[in-house]
Protein backbone atom coordinates (compact mmCIF):
# COMPACT_ATOMS: atom_id res chain seq x y z
CA UNK A 1 0.00 0.00 0.00
CA UNK A 2 0.95 3.65 -0.13
CA UNK A 3 2.43 4.44 3.24
CA UNK A 4 5.39 6.27 4.61
CA UNK A 5 6.29 5.95 8.25
CA UNK A 6 8.92 7.12 10.66
CA UNK A 7 10.77 5.09 13.28
CA UNK A 8 11.00 7.83 15.93
CA UNK A 9 8.57 10.67 16.59
CA UNK A 10 11.12 12.79 18.55
CA UNK A 11 14.87 13.18 18.50
CA UNK A 12 17.10 15.36 20.66
CA UNK A 13 20.66 16.11 19.59
CA UNK A 14 23.42 18.18 21.14
CA UNK A 15 24.34 21.24 19.13
CA UNK A 16 27.28 20.47 16.91
CA UNK A 17 26.59 16.76 16.78
CA UNK A 18 25.29 14.94 13.73
CA UNK A 19 21.68 13.79 13.59
CA UNK A 20 20.05 10.96 11.67
CA UNK A 21 16.33 10.87 10.96
CA UNK A 22 14.92 7.63 9.63
CA UNK A 23 11.95 6.79 7.49
CA UNK A 24 10.47 3.53 6.22
CA UNK A 25 8.36 3.21 3.11
CA UNK A 26 6.31 0.41 1.67
CA UNK A 27 5.75 1.26 -2.00
CA UNK A 28 8.56 0.11 -4.28
CA UNK A 29 7.09 2.05 -7.20
CA UNK A 30 8.09 5.47 -5.85
CA UNK A 31 10.11 7.60 -8.26
CA UNK A 32 11.39 10.12 -5.76
CA UNK A 33 11.83 10.38 -2.04
CA UNK A 34 11.89 13.80 -0.49
CA UNK A 35 12.68 15.38 2.84
CA UNK A 36 10.88 18.46 4.09
CA UNK A 37 11.52 20.65 7.12
CA UNK A 38 8.70 22.40 8.92
CA UNK A 39 9.40 25.08 11.49
CA UNK A 40 6.74 26.09 13.96
CA UNK A 41 3.96 28.11 12.38
CA UNK A 42 5.33 27.75 8.87
CA UNK A 43 4.69 25.57 5.86
CA UNK A 44 7.02 22.70 5.01
CA UNK A 45 10.19 23.61 3.17
CA UNK A 46 11.93 21.35 0.68
CA UNK A 47 15.34 20.14 1.84
CA UNK A 48 16.55 17.50 -0.56
CA UNK A 49 15.26 14.72 -2.75
CA UNK A 50 16.68 11.51 -4.13
CA UNK A 51 15.65 9.56 -7.18
CA UNK A 52 14.82 5.91 -6.71
CA UNK A 53 17.81 4.82 -8.86
CA UNK A 54 20.25 6.49 -6.48
CA UNK A 55 21.63 5.39 -3.12
CA UNK A 56 22.99 8.65 -1.79
CA UNK A 57 22.74 12.32 -2.39
CA UNK A 58 24.46 15.17 -0.60
CA UNK A 59 23.49 18.74 -0.07
CA UNK A 60 24.69 21.49 2.18
CA UNK A 61 25.19 19.78 5.59
CA UNK A 62 22.61 17.18 4.64
CA UNK A 63 22.89 13.71 3.17
CA UNK A 64 20.04 11.46 2.17
CA UNK A 65 20.57 7.72 1.98
CA UNK A 66 18.20 5.32 0.25
CA UNK A 67 18.27 1.60 0.92
CA UNK A 68 15.82 0.00 -1.47
CA UNK A 69 16.54 -3.50 -0.17
CA UNK A 70 14.97 -2.73 3.20
CA UNK A 71 12.85 0.21 1.95
CA UNK A 72 14.54 2.66 4.24
CA UNK A 73 15.34 6.34 3.84
CA UNK A 74 17.43 8.49 6.14
CA UNK A 75 18.38 12.13 6.46
CA UNK A 76 21.69 12.97 8.02
CA UNK A 77 22.30 16.51 9.23
CA UNK A 78 25.92 17.35 10.00
CA UNK A 79 27.05 19.72 12.74
CA UNK A 80 23.55 20.55 13.89
CA UNK A 81 22.63 24.13 14.70
CA UNK A 82 19.75 25.60 16.75
CA UNK A 83 18.04 26.51 13.47
CA UNK A 84 17.78 22.84 12.61
CA UNK A 85 15.15 22.37 15.31
CA UNK A 86 11.97 21.55 13.41
CA UNK A 87 9.73 18.70 12.33
CA UNK A 88 11.14 16.68 9.46
CA UNK A 89 8.91 14.81 7.04
CA UNK A 90 9.81 12.24 4.47
CA UNK A 91 7.58 11.93 1.43
CA UNK A 92 7.20 9.78 -1.65
CA UNK A 93 6.43 10.76 -5.20
CA UNK A 94 4.93 8.00 -7.32
CA UNK A 95 5.47 9.90 -10.53
CA UNK A 96 2.11 11.63 -10.51
CA UNK A 97 3.31 14.79 -8.73
CA UNK A 98 1.20 13.90 -5.70
CA UNK A 99 3.30 13.46 -2.60
CA UNK A 100 2.50 11.08 0.24
CA UNK A 101 3.90 12.38 3.52
CA UNK A 102 4.91 10.57 6.68
CA UNK A 103 3.90 11.63 10.18
CA UNK A 104 7.11 13.52 10.91
CA UNK A 105 9.97 13.51 13.42
CA UNK A 106 10.51 16.42 15.77
CA UNK A 107 14.19 17.26 16.01
CA UNK A 108 15.29 19.33 18.99
CA UNK A 109 18.81 20.75 19.13
CA UNK A 110 20.10 21.09 22.67
CA UNK A 111 22.42 24.11 23.15
CA UNK B 1 5.46 38.53 -2.81
CA UNK B 2 7.49 35.73 -4.31
CA UNK B 3 6.04 32.90 -2.25
CA UNK B 4 2.72 31.10 -1.96
CA UNK B 5 0.23 33.31 -0.20
CA UNK B 6 -2.70 31.98 1.82
CA UNK B 7 -5.57 33.75 3.51
CA UNK B 8 -6.89 33.98 6.08
CA UNK B 9 -4.02 32.87 8.28
CA UNK B 10 -6.48 32.08 11.05
CA UNK B 11 -10.18 31.38 10.89
CA UNK B 12 -12.49 30.58 13.79
CA UNK B 13 -15.98 29.52 12.85
CA UNK B 14 -19.00 27.89 14.37
CA UNK B 15 -20.03 24.37 13.56
CA UNK B 16 -22.32 24.30 10.55
CA UNK B 17 -20.98 27.44 8.90
CA UNK B 18 -19.26 27.49 5.51
CA UNK B 19 -15.68 28.68 5.12
CA UNK B 20 -13.53 29.66 2.16
CA UNK B 21 -9.76 29.48 2.17
CA UNK B 22 -7.73 31.19 -0.52
CA UNK B 23 -4.40 30.35 -2.10
CA UNK B 24 -2.33 32.51 -4.41
CA UNK B 25 0.43 30.35 -5.93
CA UNK B 26 3.82 31.40 -7.18
CA UNK B 27 3.56 33.08 -10.56
CA UNK B 28 4.31 30.63 -13.35
CA UNK B 29 3.57 27.52 -11.33
CA UNK B 30 0.94 25.45 -13.09
CA UNK B 31 0.51 22.81 -10.40
CA UNK B 32 -1.39 23.63 -7.20
CA UNK B 33 -2.06 21.38 -4.22
CA UNK B 34 -4.12 21.50 -1.06
CA UNK B 35 -3.07 19.49 1.97
CA UNK B 36 -4.50 19.29 5.47
CA UNK B 37 -2.43 18.98 8.61
CA UNK B 38 -4.09 18.09 11.88
CA UNK B 39 -2.32 18.86 15.17
CA UNK B 40 0.89 16.87 15.46
CA UNK B 41 0.16 14.93 12.31
CA UNK B 42 1.56 14.62 8.84
CA UNK B 43 0.15 16.15 5.71
CA UNK B 44 -3.00 14.68 4.21
CA UNK B 45 -3.46 15.20 0.48
CA UNK B 46 -6.77 16.81 -0.49
CA UNK B 47 -6.75 17.95 -4.12
CA UNK B 48 -4.34 18.68 -6.98
CA UNK B 49 -4.72 20.98 -9.98
CA UNK B 50 -2.46 20.76 -13.02
CA UNK B 51 -2.95 23.30 -15.79
CA UNK B 52 -6.23 22.81 -17.61
CA UNK B 53 -6.53 19.14 -16.69
CA UNK B 54 -9.34 17.85 -14.52
CA UNK B 55 -8.29 18.14 -10.86
CA UNK B 56 -7.36 15.09 -8.83
CA UNK B 57 -9.97 15.19 -6.05
CA UNK B 58 -9.15 11.79 -4.64
CA UNK B 59 -8.13 13.15 -1.24
CA UNK B 60 -11.22 15.18 -0.43
CA UNK B 61 -12.67 13.60 2.75
CA UNK B 62 -16.34 14.28 2.00
CA UNK B 63 -18.65 16.09 -0.38
CA UNK B 64 -18.62 19.06 2.00
CA UNK B 65 -15.18 19.85 0.62
CA UNK B 66 -14.67 21.42 -2.79
CA UNK B 67 -12.01 23.48 -4.50
CA UNK B 68 -11.68 25.47 -7.64
CA UNK B 69 -8.90 27.20 -9.44
CA UNK B 70 -9.77 30.18 -11.55
CA UNK B 71 -7.72 31.25 -14.54
CA UNK B 72 -5.00 28.75 -13.70
CA UNK B 73 -3.90 30.83 -10.75
CA UNK B 74 -5.76 31.55 -7.52
CA UNK B 75 -7.50 28.64 -5.81
CA UNK B 76 -10.28 28.56 -3.24
CA UNK B 77 -10.96 25.63 -0.92
CA UNK B 78 -14.53 25.64 0.38
CA UNK B 79 -15.76 23.63 3.35
CA UNK B 80 -19.51 23.56 3.76
CA UNK B 81 -21.34 22.89 7.01
CA UNK B 82 -18.09 22.72 8.95
CA UNK B 83 -17.62 20.09 11.65
CA UNK B 84 -15.23 20.11 14.60
CA UNK B 85 -13.12 17.41 12.96
CA UNK B 86 -12.42 19.86 10.13
CA UNK B 87 -10.22 21.85 12.52
CA UNK B 88 -6.70 21.75 11.08
CA UNK B 89 -4.13 23.75 9.20
CA UNK B 90 -4.89 23.82 5.49
CA UNK B 91 -1.73 24.11 3.44
CA UNK B 92 -1.50 25.13 -0.18
CA UNK B 93 1.51 24.42 -2.35
CA UNK B 94 2.50 25.07 -5.93
CA UNK B 95 5.17 23.75 -8.26
CA UNK B 96 6.43 23.81 -11.81
CA UNK B 97 4.73 21.24 -13.99
CA UNK B 98 6.61 18.50 -15.70
CA UNK B 99 9.47 18.48 -13.23
CA UNK B 100 8.06 15.34 -11.62
CA UNK B 101 10.24 15.63 -8.56
CA UNK B 102 9.15 16.45 -5.06
CA UNK B 103 9.82 20.14 -4.69
CA UNK B 104 6.61 21.80 -3.67
CA UNK B 105 6.52 25.36 -2.44
CA UNK B 106 4.19 25.67 0.51
CA UNK B 107 2.39 28.63 1.94
CA UNK B 108 2.22 29.19 5.68
CA UNK B 109 -1.24 27.71 5.88
CA UNK B 110 -4.69 28.69 7.07
CA UNK B 111 -5.47 27.52 10.58
CA UNK B 112 -9.14 26.61 10.85
CA UNK B 113 -10.81 26.18 14.22
CA UNK B 114 -14.39 24.95 14.28
CA UNK B 115 -16.12 25.54 17.61
Tab-separated table of N, CA, C and O in Angstrom, chain A:
chain	number	residue	atom	x	y	z
A	1	UNK	N	0.817	-1.198	0.000
A	1	UNK	CA	0.000	0.000	0.000
A	1	UNK	C	0.852	1.249	0.000
A	1	UNK	O	2.072	1.183	0.115
A	2	UNK	N	0.212	2.396	-0.127
A	2	UNK	CA	0.952	3.646	-0.126
A	2	UNK	C	1.084	4.122	1.310
A	2	UNK	O	0.135	4.612	1.906
A	3	UNK	N	2.247	3.966	1.882
A	3	UNK	CA	2.429	4.442	3.244
A	3	UNK	C	3.871	4.819	3.460
A	3	UNK	O	4.785	4.211	2.925
A	4	UNK	N	4.050	5.835	4.228
A	4	UNK	CA	5.390	6.274	4.605
A	4	UNK	C	5.385	6.440	6.104
A	4	UNK	O	4.518	7.103	6.658
A	5	UNK	N	6.292	5.839	6.793
A	5	UNK	CA	6.290	5.945	8.247
A	5	UNK	C	7.653	6.297	8.783
A	5	UNK	O	8.650	6.213	8.100
A	6	UNK	N	7.694	6.708	10.002
A	6	UNK	CA	8.923	7.122	10.659
A	6	UNK	C	9.157	6.242	11.871
A	6	UNK	O	8.242	5.820	12.546
A	7	UNK	N	10.459	5.940	12.158
A	7	UNK	CA	10.768	5.089	13.276
A	7	UNK	C	10.595	5.818	14.593
A	7	UNK	O	10.165	5.233	15.575
A	8	UNK	N	11.011	7.092	14.686
A	8	UNK	CA	11.002	7.828	15.933
A	8	UNK	C	10.225	9.112	15.775
A	8	UNK	O	10.489	9.907	14.899
A	9	UNK	N	9.308	9.410	16.677
A	9	UNK	CA	8.570	10.668	16.590
A	9	UNK	C	9.369	11.866	17.092
A	9	UNK	O	9.118	12.970	16.677
A	10	UNK	N	10.325	11.678	18.020
A	10	UNK	CA	11.123	12.785	18.547
A	10	UNK	C	12.585	12.390	18.595
A	10	UNK	O	12.917	11.227	18.769
A	11	UNK	N	13.426	13.389	18.464
A	11	UNK	CA	14.865	13.180	18.496
A	11	UNK	C	15.519	14.428	19.069
A	11	UNK	O	15.242	15.540	18.609
A	12	UNK	N	16.365	14.244	20.085
A	12	UNK	CA	17.103	15.360	20.665
A	12	UNK	C	18.592	15.150	20.422
A	12	UNK	O	19.116	14.060	20.668
A	13	UNK	N	19.247	16.200	19.959
A	13	UNK	CA	20.655	16.107	19.589
A	13	UNK	C	21.393	17.316	20.142
A	13	UNK	O	20.867	18.442	20.107
A	14	UNK	N	22.594	17.080	20.643
A	14	UNK	CA	23.418	18.178	21.143
A	14	UNK	C	23.890	19.031	19.967
A	14	UNK	O	24.273	18.506	18.895
A	15	UNK	N	23.864	20.322	20.167
A	15	UNK	CA	24.337	21.238	19.135
A	15	UNK	C	25.764	20.876	18.715
A	15	UNK	O	26.624	20.626	19.557
A	16	UNK	N	25.970	20.831	17.427
A	16	UNK	CA	27.284	20.475	16.907
A	16	UNK	C	27.422	19.018	16.534
A	16	UNK	O	28.287	18.657	15.720
A	17	UNK	N	26.568	18.181	17.122
A	17	UNK	CA	26.594	16.763	16.777
A	17	UNK	C	25.856	16.536	15.460
A	17	UNK	O	25.154	17.408	14.964
A	18	UNK	N	26.027	15.333	14.934
A	18	UNK	CA	25.287	14.944	13.734
A	18	UNK	C	23.972	14.285	14.141
A	18	UNK	O	23.880	13.665	15.206
A	19	UNK	N	22.968	14.427	13.310
A	19	UNK	CA	21.678	13.785	13.587
A	19	UNK	C	21.296	12.909	12.400
A	19	UNK	O	21.656	13.195	11.258
A	20	UNK	N	20.557	11.860	12.705
A	20	UNK	CA	20.049	10.964	11.667
A	20	UNK	C	18.567	10.753	11.901
A	20	UNK	O	18.153	10.313	12.980
A	21	UNK	N	17.784	11.069	10.900
A	21	UNK	CA	16.332	10.872	10.965
A	21	UNK	C	15.984	9.776	9.973
A	21	UNK	O	16.411	9.812	8.817
A	22	UNK	N	15.222	8.807	10.435
A	22	UNK	CA	14.923	7.635	9.627
A	22	UNK	C	13.481	7.616	9.155
A	22	UNK	O	12.592	8.205	9.772
A	23	UNK	N	13.281	6.888	8.075
A	23	UNK	CA	11.951	6.788	7.485
A	23	UNK	C	11.848	5.454	6.758
A	23	UNK	O	12.792	5.050	6.066
A	24	UNK	N	10.717	4.771	6.944
A	24	UNK	CA	10.465	3.529	6.220
A	24	UNK	C	9.347	3.763	5.216
A	24	UNK	O	8.449	4.560	5.473
A	25	UNK	N	9.423	3.105	4.101
A	25	UNK	CA	8.364	3.213	3.105
A	25	UNK	C	7.967	1.825	2.652
A	25	UNK	O	8.697	0.857	2.859
A	26	UNK	N	6.804	1.734	2.034
A	26	UNK	CA	6.308	0.406	1.665
A	26	UNK	C	6.112	0.231	0.174
A	26	UNK	O	6.034	-0.892	-0.317
A	27	UNK	N	6.062	1.351	-0.580
A	27	UNK	CA	5.751	1.258	-1.999
A	27	UNK	C	7.023	1.293	-2.832
A	27	UNK	O	7.714	2.307	-2.887
A	28	UNK	N	7.339	0.190	-3.475
A	28	UNK	CA	8.561	0.110	-4.276
A	28	UNK	C	8.473	0.886	-5.579
A	28	UNK	O	9.471	1.048	-6.270
A	29	UNK	N	7.280	1.367	-5.922
A	29	UNK	CA	7.087	2.052	-7.200
A	29	UNK	C	7.398	3.547	-7.139
A	29	UNK	O	7.261	4.237	-8.136
A	30	UNK	N	7.822	4.029	-5.976
A	30	UNK	CA	8.092	5.469	-5.851
A	30	UNK	C	9.242	5.899	-6.754
A	30	UNK	O	10.259	5.215	-6.844
A	31	UNK	N	9.063	7.049	-7.402
A	31	UNK	CA	10.111	7.598	-8.255
A	31	UNK	C	11.101	8.452	-7.476
A	31	UNK	O	12.288	8.461	-7.761
A	32	UNK	N	10.571	9.203	-6.533
A	32	UNK	CA	11.395	10.123	-5.760
A	32	UNK	C	11.040	10.008	-4.298
A	32	UNK	O	9.881	9.749	-3.944
A	33	UNK	N	12.030	10.250	-3.477
A	33	UNK	CA	11.834	10.383	-2.037
A	33	UNK	C	12.349	11.760	-1.647
A	33	UNK	O	13.385	12.203	-2.131
A	34	UNK	N	11.603	12.399	-0.780
A	34	UNK	CA	11.892	13.795	-0.494
A	34	UNK	C	11.868	14.041	1.012
A	34	UNK	O	11.073	13.430	1.730
A	35	UNK	N	12.700	14.939	1.448
A	35	UNK	CA	12.675	15.382	2.841
A	35	UNK	C	12.249	16.847	2.895
A	35	UNK	O	12.733	17.681	2.127
A	36	UNK	N	11.336	17.108	3.833
A	36	UNK	CA	10.880	18.463	4.085
A	36	UNK	C	11.134	18.813	5.542
A	36	UNK	O	11.100	17.953	6.420
A	37	UNK	N	11.339	20.101	5.766
A	37	UNK	CA	11.524	20.647	7.123
A	37	UNK	C	10.391	21.613	7.396
A	37	UNK	O	10.075	22.463	6.549
A	38	UNK	N	9.774	21.477	8.568
A	38	UNK	CA	8.701	22.396	8.924
A	38	UNK	C	8.992	23.033	10.268
A	38	UNK	O	8.998	22.355	11.304
A	39	UNK	N	9.222	24.326	10.253
A	39	UNK	CA	9.402	25.083	11.491
A	39	UNK	C	8.038	25.497	12.027
A	39	UNK	O	7.055	25.564	11.276
A	40	UNK	N	8.004	25.780	13.293
A	40	UNK	CA	6.745	26.089	13.962
A	40	UNK	C	6.030	27.259	13.296
A	40	UNK	O	6.621	28.319	13.072
A	41	UNK	N	4.769	27.039	12.957
A	41	UNK	CA	3.965	28.107	12.383
A	41	UNK	C	4.209	28.378	10.916
A	41	UNK	O	3.658	29.319	10.351
A	42	UNK	N	5.017	27.538	10.287
A	42	UNK	CA	5.334	27.749	8.874
A	42	UNK	C	4.949	26.524	8.050
A	42	UNK	O	4.687	25.455	8.587
A	43	UNK	N	4.917	26.700	6.740
A	43	UNK	CA	4.690	25.574	5.859
A	43	UNK	C	5.957	24.761	5.681
A	43	UNK	O	7.062	25.245	5.942
A	44	UNK	N	5.835	23.529	5.240
A	44	UNK	CA	7.021	22.702	5.007
A	44	UNK	C	7.915	23.300	3.933
A	44	UNK	O	7.438	23.919	2.980
A	45	UNK	N	9.197	23.086	4.114
A	45	UNK	CA	10.188	23.607	3.171
A	45	UNK	C	11.018	22.452	2.645
A	45	UNK	O	11.527	21.633	3.416
A	46	UNK	N	11.142	22.386	1.330
A	46	UNK	CA	11.929	21.346	0.685
A	46	UNK	C	13.382	21.398	1.146
A	46	UNK	O	13.978	22.467	1.228
A	47	UNK	N	13.928	20.213	1.472
A	47	UNK	CA	15.341	20.141	1.836
A	47	UNK	C	16.144	19.496	0.712
A	47	UNK	O	17.081	20.076	0.171
A	48	UNK	N	15.777	18.269	0.405
A	48	UNK	CA	16.548	17.497	-0.561
A	48	UNK	C	15.698	16.340	-1.054
A	48	UNK	O	14.804	15.884	-0.349
A	49	UNK	N	15.958	15.902	-2.262
A	49	UNK	CA	15.260	14.717	-2.752
A	49	UNK	C	16.283	13.738	-3.332
A	49	UNK	O	17.439	14.072	-3.541
A	50	UNK	N	15.818	12.528	-3.544
A	50	UNK	CA	16.678	11.507	-4.129
A	50	UNK	C	15.841	10.648	-5.051
A	50	UNK	O	14.714	10.253	-4.712
A	51	UNK	N	16.374	10.388	-6.208
A	51	UNK	CA	15.654	9.563	-7.178
A	51	UNK	C	15.798	8.098	-6.781
A	51	UNK	O	16.797	7.697	-6.177
A	52	UNK	N	14.853	7.309	-7.155
A	52	UNK	CA	14.822	5.912	-6.714
A	52	UNK	C	15.987	5.088	-7.263
A	52	UNK	O	16.283	4.016	-6.736
A	53	UNK	N	16.666	5.566	-8.302
A	53	UNK	CA	17.806	4.815	-8.862
A	53	UNK	C	19.138	5.241	-8.246
A	53	UNK	O	20.199	4.869	-8.735
A	54	UNK	N	19.056	6.043	-7.177
A	54	UNK	CA	20.255	6.493	-6.480
A	54	UNK	C	20.276	5.916	-5.075
A	54	UNK	O	19.240	5.542	-4.519
A	55	UNK	N	21.472	5.872	-4.479
A	55	UNK	CA	21.628	5.386	-3.116
A	55	UNK	C	21.935	6.519	-2.144
A	55	UNK	O	21.666	6.416	-0.949
A	56	UNK	N	22.513	7.574	-2.666
A	56	UNK	CA	22.989	8.645	-1.789
A	56	UNK	C	22.977	9.955	-2.547
A	56	UNK	O	23.267	9.994	-3.743
A	57	UNK	N	22.660	10.989	-1.814
A	57	UNK	CA	22.739	12.325	-2.390
A	57	UNK	C	23.105	13.303	-1.286
A	57	UNK	O	22.574	13.213	-0.177
A	58	UNK	N	23.996	14.212	-1.618
A	58	UNK	CA	24.456	15.168	-0.601
A	58	UNK	C	24.058	16.576	-0.959
A	58	UNK	O	24.042	16.968	-2.129
A	59	UNK	N	23.746	17.331	0.094
A	59	UNK	CA	23.487	18.744	-0.070
A	59	UNK	C	24.351	19.499	0.911
A	59	UNK	O	25.358	18.981	1.406
A	60	UNK	N	23.931	20.705	1.215
A	60	UNK	CA	24.686	21.488	2.176
A	60	UNK	C	24.374	20.996	3.586
A	60	UNK	O	23.263	21.164	4.075
A	61	UNK	N	25.317	20.363	4.231
A	61	UNK	CA	25.193	19.783	5.587
A	61	UNK	C	24.184	18.644	5.680
A	61	UNK	O	23.943	18.116	6.758
A	62	UNK	N	23.566	18.277	4.603
A	62	UNK	CA	22.609	17.177	4.644
A	62	UNK	C	22.984	16.102	3.636
A	62	UNK	O	23.528	16.391	2.570
A	63	UNK	N	22.680	14.865	4.037
A	63	UNK	CA	22.895	13.710	3.167
A	63	UNK	C	21.671	12.829	3.280
A	63	UNK	O	21.200	12.563	4.390
A	64	UNK	N	21.162	12.393	2.158
A	64	UNK	CA	20.044	11.461	2.174
A	64	UNK	C	20.549	10.123	1.644
A	64	UNK	O	21.266	10.067	0.648
A	65	UNK	N	20.201	9.069	2.362
A	65	UNK	CA	20.568	7.715	1.981
A	65	UNK	C	19.309	6.919	1.703
A	65	UNK	O	18.332	7.016	2.453
A	66	UNK	N	19.346	6.138	0.637
A	66	UNK	CA	18.204	5.322	0.249
A	66	UNK	C	18.641	3.872	0.165
A	66	UNK	O	19.556	3.524	-0.585
A	67	UNK	N	17.999	3.030	0.945
A	67	UNK	CA	18.271	1.598	0.918
A	67	UNK	C	17.016	0.901	0.419
A	67	UNK	O	16.066	0.685	1.177
A	68	UNK	N	17.027	0.570	-0.851
A	68	UNK	CA	15.825	-0.005	-1.467
A	68	UNK	C	15.615	-1.450	-1.038
A	68	UNK	O	14.495	-1.961	-1.100
A	69	UNK	N	16.677	-2.098	-0.591
A	69	UNK	CA	16.539	-3.498	-0.168
A	69	UNK	C	15.613	-3.613	1.031
A	69	UNK	O	14.762	-4.508	1.093
A	70	UNK	N	15.806	-2.703	1.989
A	70	UNK	CA	14.969	-2.730	3.199
A	70	UNK	C	13.947	-1.605	3.212
A	70	UNK	O	13.282	-1.370	4.222
A	71	UNK	N	13.824	-0.879	2.090
A	71	UNK	CA	12.852	0.205	1.951
A	71	UNK	C	13.009	1.223	3.077
A	71	UNK	O	12.053	1.509	3.839
A	72	UNK	N	14.208	1.753	3.167
A	72	UNK	CA	14.541	2.660	4.244
A	72	UNK	C	15.211	3.913	3.693
A	72	UNK	O	16.055	3.842	2.789
A	73	UNK	N	14.830	5.028	4.254
A	73	UNK	CA	15.340	6.344	3.841
A	73	UNK	C	15.835	7.051	5.090
A	73	UNK	O	15.189	6.961	6.145
A	74	UNK	N	16.957	7.731	4.987
A	74	UNK	CA	17.432	8.489	6.138
A	74	UNK	C	17.942	9.852	5.712
A	74	UNK	O	18.372	10.046	4.571
A	75	UNK	N	17.858	10.773	6.654
A	75	UNK	CA	18.375	12.133	6.460
A	75	UNK	C	19.428	12.380	7.522
A	75	UNK	O	19.133	12.283	8.706
A	76	UNK	N	20.606	12.663	7.099
A	76	UNK	CA	21.690	12.975	8.022
A	76	UNK	C	21.964	14.471	7.960
A	76	UNK	O	22.151	15.021	6.879
A	77	UNK	N	21.990	15.089	9.134
A	77	UNK	CA	22.303	16.510	9.232
A	77	UNK	C	23.615	16.626	9.992
A	77	UNK	O	23.708	16.159	11.141
A	78	UNK	N	24.605	17.224	9.380
A	78	UNK	CA	25.919	17.352	9.999
A	78	UNK	C	26.021	18.634	10.815
A	78	UNK	O	25.427	19.659	10.460
A	79	UNK	N	26.753	18.542	11.916
A	79	UNK	CA	27.047	19.723	12.739
A	79	UNK	C	25.791	20.542	12.996
A	79	UNK	O	25.672	21.692	12.571
A	80	UNK	N	24.857	19.928	13.703
A	80	UNK	CA	23.550	20.551	13.891
A	80	UNK	C	23.655	21.913	14.576
A	80	UNK	O	24.523	22.155	15.421
A	81	UNK	N	22.709	22.763	14.187
A	81	UNK	CA	22.628	24.126	14.703
A	81	UNK	C	21.247	24.340	15.300
A	81	UNK	O	20.309	23.612	14.957
A	82	UNK	N	21.079	25.338	16.160
A	82	UNK	CA	19.748	25.599	16.747
A	82	UNK	C	18.664	25.758	15.679
A	82	UNK	O	17.527	25.344	15.880
A	83	UNK	N	19.008	26.323	14.540
A	83	UNK	CA	18.038	26.513	13.467
A	83	UNK	C	17.565	25.225	12.817
A	83	UNK	O	16.623	25.244	12.025
A	84	UNK	N	18.199	24.134	13.160
A	84	UNK	CA	17.780	22.836	12.611
A	84	UNK	C	16.604	22.255	13.390
A	84	UNK	O	15.994	21.272	12.946
A	85	UNK	N	16.293	22.847	14.533
A	85	UNK	CA	15.146	22.370	15.311
A	85	UNK	C	13.864	22.584	14.510
A	85	UNK	O	13.543	23.710	14.118
A	86	UNK	N	13.167	21.499	14.249
A	86	UNK	CA	11.966	21.546	13.409
A	86	UNK	C	11.379	20.144	13.359
A	86	UNK	O	11.923	19.207	13.945
A	87	UNK	N	10.274	20.016	12.645
A	87	UNK	CA	9.730	18.695	12.331
A	87	UNK	C	10.161	18.345	10.917
A	87	UNK	O	10.048	19.172	10.004
A	88	UNK	N	10.656	17.136	10.755
A	88	UNK	CA	11.143	16.684	9.459
A	88	UNK	C	10.213	15.596	8.935
A	88	UNK	O	9.890	14.633	9.643
A	89	UNK	N	9.800	15.768	7.691
A	89	UNK	CA	8.910	14.808	7.043
A	89	UNK	C	9.614	14.160	5.862
A	89	UNK	O	10.277	14.850	5.082
A	90	UNK	N	9.439	12.862	5.726
A	90	UNK	CA	9.813	12.239	4.472
A	90	UNK	C	8.542	12.098	3.632
A	90	UNK	O	7.431	12.081	4.164
A	91	UNK	N	8.722	12.037	2.344
A	91	UNK	CA	7.581	11.934	1.434
A	91	UNK	C	7.983	11.142	0.207
A	91	UNK	O	9.157	11.038	-0.124
A	92	UNK	N	6.980	10.557	-0.425
A	92	UNK	CA	7.196	9.783	-1.646
A	92	UNK	C	6.459	10.425	-2.799
A	92	UNK	O	5.371	10.977	-2.627
A	93	UNK	N	7.068	10.310	-3.973
A	93	UNK	CA	6.426	10.757	-5.203
A	93	UNK	C	6.329	9.541	-6.121
A	93	UNK	O	7.338	8.958	-6.481
A	94	UNK	N	5.115	9.175	-6.488
A	94	UNK	CA	4.926	7.996	-7.321
A	94	UNK	C	4.960	8.313	-8.801
A	94	UNK	O	4.565	7.504	-9.617
A	95	UNK	N	5.392	9.529	-9.129
A	95	UNK	CA	5.469	9.902	-10.531
A	95	UNK	C	4.254	10.651	-11.008
A	95	UNK	O	4.148	10.993	-12.177
A	96	UNK	N	3.313	10.905	-10.119
A	96	UNK	CA	2.113	11.629	-10.513
A	96	UNK	C	2.052	13.009	-9.875
A	96	UNK	O	0.995	13.625	-9.840
A	97	UNK	N	3.196	13.468	-9.354
A	97	UNK	CA	3.312	14.786	-8.734
A	97	UNK	C	2.463	14.927	-7.479
A	97	UNK	O	2.246	16.018	-7.011
A	98	UNK	N	1.974	13.849	-6.940
A	98	UNK	CA	1.200	13.896	-5.703
A	98	UNK	C	2.023	13.228	-4.623
A	98	UNK	O	2.313	12.048	-4.707
A	99	UNK	N	2.432	13.987	-3.637
A	99	UNK	CA	3.298	13.460	-2.600
A	99	UNK	C	2.505	12.814	-1.472
A	99	UNK	O	1.449	13.310	-1.081
A	100	UNK	N	3.038	11.723	-0.945
A	100	UNK	CA	2.496	11.083	0.244
A	100	UNK	C	3.482	11.321	1.371
A	100	UNK	O	4.644	10.910	1.276
A	101	UNK	N	3.029	11.980	2.423
A	101	UNK	CA	3.901	12.376	3.520
A	101	UNK	C	3.799	11.412	4.692
A	101	UNK	O	2.739	10.834	4.955
A	102	UNK	N	4.902	11.288	5.419
A	102	UNK	CA	4.914	10.572	6.677
A	102	UNK	C	4.435	11.468	7.801
A	102	UNK	O	4.103	12.638	7.603
A	103	UNK	N	4.422	10.904	9.018
A	103	UNK	CA	3.900	11.626	10.182
A	103	UNK	C	4.853	12.712	10.659
A	103	UNK	O	4.425	13.733	11.163
A	104	UNK	N	6.135	12.508	10.507
A	104	UNK	CA	7.107	13.521	10.910
A	104	UNK	C	7.890	13.141	12.137
A	104	UNK	O	7.417	12.378	12.993
A	105	UNK	N	9.111	13.642	12.239
A	105	UNK	CA	9.966	13.506	13.423
A	105	UNK	C	10.335	14.892	13.903
A	105	UNK	O	10.787	15.728	13.115
A	106	UNK	N	10.127	15.119	15.210
A	106	UNK	CA	10.505	16.421	15.766
A	106	UNK	C	11.947	16.352	16.231
A	106	UNK	O	12.297	15.563	17.106
A	107	UNK	N	12.775	17.185	15.643
A	107	UNK	CA	14.188	17.264	16.009
A	107	UNK	C	14.401	18.478	16.893
A	107	UNK	O	14.031	19.602	16.525
A	108	UNK	N	14.979	18.246	18.062
A	108	UNK	CA	15.295	19.331	18.986
A	108	UNK	C	16.798	19.390	19.172
A	108	UNK	O	17.428	18.373	19.505
A	109	UNK	N	17.372	20.555	18.962
A	109	UNK	CA	18.812	20.748	19.133
A	109	UNK	C	19.043	21.345	20.513
A	109	UNK	O	18.518	22.408	20.836
A	110	UNK	N	19.821	20.663	21.297
A	110	UNK	CA	20.098	21.091	22.666
A	110	UNK	C	21.351	21.972	22.668
A	110	UNK	O	22.397	21.542	22.208
A	111	UNK	N	21.243	23.197	23.173
A	111	UNK	CA	22.418	24.108	23.154
A	111	UNK	C	23.558	23.589	24.035
A	111	UNK	O	23.327	22.905	25.022
